[in-house]
PDB file of C-alpha atoms in Angstrom:
ATOM      1  CA  MET A   1     132.926  95.119 127.506  1.00  0.00           C
ATOM      2  CA  HIS A   2     129.921  93.685 124.954  1.00  0.00           C
ATOM      3  CA  THR A   3     128.168  95.996 122.778  1.00  0.00           C
ATOM      4  CA  GLU A   4     125.169  94.526 120.550  1.00  0.00           C
ATOM      5  CA  VAL A   5     125.544  96.676 117.366  1.00  0.00           C
ATOM      6  CA  ARG A   6     122.601  96.998 114.910  1.00  0.00           C
ATOM      7  CA  TRP A   7     123.565  97.701 111.107  1.00  0.00           C
ATOM      8  CA  LEU A   8     120.506  99.717 108.994  1.00  0.00           C
ATOM      9  CA  SER A   9     120.327  99.889 105.533  1.00  0.00           C
ATOM     10  CA  LYS A  10     120.793 103.184 103.571  1.00  0.00           C
ATOM     11  CA  GLY A  11     116.997 103.882 103.889  1.00  0.00           C
ATOM     12  CA  ALA A  12     116.727 103.158 107.649  1.00  0.00           C
ATOM     13  CA  CYS A  13     120.089 105.439 108.172  1.00  0.00           C
ATOM     14  CA  LEU A  14     118.302 108.332 106.075  1.00  0.00           C
ATOM     15  CA  SER A  15     115.150 107.947 108.168  1.00  0.00           C
ATOM     16  CA  ARG A  16     116.564 107.796 111.548  1.00  0.00           C
ATOM     17  CA  PHE A  17     118.772 110.945 109.949  1.00  0.00           C
ATOM     18  CA  TYR A  18     115.765 113.008 109.340  1.00  0.00           C
ATOM     19  CA  GLU A  19     114.347 111.784 112.404  1.00  0.00           C
ATOM     20  CA  LEU A  20     117.290 113.615 114.146  1.00  0.00           C
ATOM     21  CA  PHE A  21     117.337 116.136 112.006  1.00  0.00           C
ATOM     22  CA  GLU A  22     116.479 119.324 114.175  1.00  0.00           C
ATOM     23  CA  THR A  23     119.579 117.352 116.889  1.00  0.00           C
ATOM     24  CA  ILE A  24     122.186 117.224 114.274  1.00  0.00           C
ATOM     25  CA  LEU A  25     121.254 120.581 113.402  1.00  0.00           C
ATOM     26  CA  GLU A  26     122.003 121.854 117.020  1.00  0.00           C
ATOM     27  CA  PHE A  27     124.703 119.827 117.552  1.00  0.00           C
ATOM     28  CA  PHE A  28     126.439 121.189 114.304  1.00  0.00           C
ATOM     29  CA  GLN A  29     125.427 125.146 115.462  1.00  0.00           C
ATOM     30  CA  ASN A  30     128.428 125.256 117.360  1.00  0.00           C
ATOM     31  CA  LYS A  31     130.822 122.949 115.456  1.00  0.00           C
ATOM     32  CA  ASP A  32     130.416 123.376 112.073  1.00  0.00           C
ATOM     33  CA  PRO A  33     127.916 126.774 110.933  1.00  0.00           C
ATOM     34  CA  SER A  34     128.819 126.154 107.199  1.00  0.00           C
ATOM     35  CA  LEU A  35     127.760 122.616 107.223  1.00  0.00           C
ATOM     36  CA  ARG A  36     124.549 123.406 109.706  1.00  0.00           C
ATOM     37  CA  ASP A  37     123.559 125.807 107.047  1.00  0.00           C
ATOM     38  CA  SER A  38     124.038 123.415 104.187  1.00  0.00           C
ATOM     39  CA  LEU A  39     122.337 120.565 105.826  1.00  0.00           C
ATOM     40  CA  LYS A  40     119.104 123.366 106.338  1.00  0.00           C
ATOM     41  CA  LYS A  41     118.842 123.976 102.548  1.00  0.00           C
ATOM     42  CA  CYS A  42     118.546 119.890 101.901  1.00  0.00           C
ATOM     43  CA  LYS A  43     116.146 119.405 104.665  1.00  0.00           C
ATOM     44  CA  SER A  44     113.317 118.650 102.031  1.00  0.00           C
ATOM     45  CA  ASP A  45     115.693 116.496 100.164  1.00  0.00           C
ATOM     46  CA  ILE A  46     116.743 114.460 102.509  1.00  0.00           C
ATOM     47  CA  ALA A  47     112.972 113.970 103.823  1.00  0.00           C
ATOM     48  CA  TYR A  48     112.328 112.829  99.883  1.00  0.00           C
ATOM     49  CA  MET A  49     115.332 110.369 100.046  1.00  0.00           C
ATOM     50  CA  ALA A  50     114.017 108.936 103.358  1.00  0.00           C
ATOM     51  CA  ASP A  51     111.019 108.162 102.028  1.00  0.00           C
ATOM     52  CA  LEU A  52     111.545 106.918  98.967  1.00  0.00           C
ATOM     53  CA  PHE A  53     114.431 104.643  99.867  1.00  0.00           C
ATOM     54  CA  SER A  54     112.312 103.145 102.975  1.00  0.00           C
ATOM     55  CA  LYS A  55     110.009 102.569  99.399  1.00  0.00           C
ATOM     56  CA  PHE A  56     113.071 100.454  98.379  1.00  0.00           C
ATOM     57  CA  ASN A  57     114.250  98.835 101.752  1.00  0.00           C
ATOM     58  CA  GLU A  58     110.388  97.340 101.699  1.00  0.00           C
ATOM     59  CA  LEU A  59     110.743  95.844  97.949  1.00  0.00           C
ATOM     60  CA  ASN A  60     114.057  94.667  99.450  1.00  0.00           C
ATOM     61  CA  LEU A  61     112.638  92.878 102.375  1.00  0.00           C
ATOM     62  CA  GLN A  62     109.765  91.263  99.711  1.00  0.00           C
ATOM     63  CA  LEU A  63     112.707  90.519  97.518  1.00  0.00           C
ATOM     64  CA  GLN A  64     114.681  88.095 100.344  1.00  0.00           C
ATOM     65  CA  GLY A  65     114.012  84.813 100.815  1.00  0.00           C
ATOM     66  CA  SER A  66     114.484  80.841  99.304  1.00  0.00           C
ATOM     67  CA  GLU A  67     111.189  80.981  97.859  1.00  0.00           C
ATOM     68  CA  LEU A  68     111.672  83.170  95.503  1.00  0.00           C
ATOM     69  CA  ASN A  69     111.142  82.149  91.451  1.00  0.00           C
ATOM     70  CA  LEU A  70     111.439  84.239  88.434  1.00  0.00           C
ATOM     71  CA  ILE A  71     107.805  84.513  88.262  1.00  0.00           C
ATOM     72  CA  LYS A  72     107.525  85.902  92.130  1.00  0.00           C
ATOM     73  CA  THR A  73     109.940  88.725  91.555  1.00  0.00           C
ATOM     74  CA  ARG A  74     108.219  89.567  88.214  1.00  0.00           C
ATOM     75  CA  PHE A  75     105.018  89.678  90.141  1.00  0.00           C
ATOM     76  CA  LEU A  76     107.052  91.886  93.053  1.00  0.00           C
ATOM     77  CA  ILE A  77     108.895  94.495  90.764  1.00  0.00           C
ATOM     78  CA  SER A  78     106.278  95.134  87.866  1.00  0.00           C
ATOM     79  CA  PRO A  79     104.344  96.922  90.373  1.00  0.00           C
ATOM     80  CA  PHE A  80     106.515  98.892  92.138  1.00  0.00           C
ATOM     81  CA  ILE A  81     107.749 100.250  88.680  1.00  0.00           C
ATOM     82  CA  SER A  82     104.092 101.197  88.362  1.00  0.00           C
ATOM     83  CA  LYS A  83     104.330 102.850  91.772  1.00  0.00           C
ATOM     84  CA  LEU A  84     107.364 104.952  90.730  1.00  0.00           C
ATOM     85  CA  ALA A  85     105.583 105.995  87.648  1.00  0.00           C
ATOM     86  CA  LEU A  86     102.374 106.760  90.085  1.00  0.00           C
ATOM     87  CA  PHE A  87     104.905 108.540  92.511  1.00  0.00           C
ATOM     88  CA  LYS A  88     106.339 110.714  89.792  1.00  0.00           C
ATOM     89  CA  ARG A  89     103.016 112.114  88.582  1.00  0.00           C
ATOM     90  CA  ASN A  90     101.822 113.019  92.251  1.00  0.00           C
ATOM     91  CA  LEU A  91     104.996 114.398  92.815  1.00  0.00           C
ATOM     92  CA  GLY A  92     104.693 116.840  89.623  1.00  0.00           C
ATOM     93  CA  ARG A  93     101.088 117.776  90.911  1.00  0.00           C
ATOM     94  CA  ARG A  94     102.632 118.647  93.961  1.00  0.00           C
ATOM     95  CA  GLU A  95     100.792 115.538  95.966  1.00  0.00           C
ATOM     96  CA  PHE A  96     102.890 114.159  98.576  1.00  0.00           C
ATOM     97  CA  TYR A  97     100.787 111.571 100.005  1.00  0.00           C
ATOM     98  CA  GLN A  98     103.156 108.425  99.268  1.00  0.00           C
ATOM     99  CA  PHE A  99     105.726 110.727 101.027  1.00  0.00           C
ATOM    100  CA  PRO A 100     105.174 111.026 104.818  1.00  0.00           C
ATOM    101  CA  SER A 101     107.924 113.113 105.699  1.00  0.00           C
ATOM    102  CA  VAL A 102     107.861 115.328 102.587  1.00  0.00           C
ATOM    103  CA  ALA A 103     104.157 115.887 103.354  1.00  0.00           C
ATOM    104  CA  ALA A 104     104.517 116.662 107.007  1.00  0.00           C
ATOM    105  CA  LEU A 105     107.465 119.133 106.532  1.00  0.00           C
ATOM    106  CA  ARG A 106     105.397 120.769 104.118  1.00  0.00           C
ATOM    107  CA  LYS A 107     102.231 121.036 106.381  1.00  0.00           C
ATOM    108  CA  MET A 108     104.366 122.212 109.289  1.00  0.00           C
ATOM    109  CA  GLU A 109     107.028 124.236 108.121  1.00  0.00           C
ATOM    110  CA  LYS A 110     105.377 125.741 104.562  1.00  0.00           C
ATOM    111  CA  TYR A 111     108.247 124.870 103.187  1.00  0.00           C
ATOM    112  CA  THR A 112     108.879 125.776  99.461  1.00  0.00           C
ATOM    113  CA  MET A 113     109.168 122.612  97.790  1.00  0.00           C
ATOM    114  CA  MET A 114     111.254 122.235  94.546  1.00  0.00           C
ATOM    115  CA  THR A 115     109.827 120.195  91.827  1.00  0.00           C
ATOM    116  CA  PHE A 116     110.545 116.605  92.528  1.00  0.00           C
ATOM    117  CA  LYS A 117     109.505 115.773  88.732  1.00  0.00           C
ATOM    118  CA  SER A 118     113.195 115.631  87.544  1.00  0.00           C
ATOM    119  CA  ILE A 119     114.284 113.467  90.400  1.00  0.00           C
ATOM    120  CA  VAL A 120     112.177 110.462  90.195  1.00  0.00           C
ATOM    121  CA  ILE A 121     113.961 108.525  87.151  1.00  0.00           C
ATOM    122  CA  ILE A 122     111.939 106.015  85.491  1.00  0.00           C
TER     123      ILE A 122
END
């Protein structure tokens, strides 16, 4: 029997985990209720990390290739660092435009979001 294996990056794994979050909670309902409760408390953090890692994955894909040199690399990394500063400011103002999972979670569930200002390290 042959099965095709698809490797996922950490960002893709987190995104997929977040997409399946409710199903995962249902699975742990009877298997491990304490883990289920811990996961529920971390839902907004998981959404944030999934969104943030997807941004890192985009940069990582841009940094791959044989025609990359120091100038092109700097051209990609410098704006990304500026974007991180923008993300930090927006999170401090509780604006989640760049984080679709967090924005959807906040809109759908009226989540009490923790302040992400201290999480984004630049």
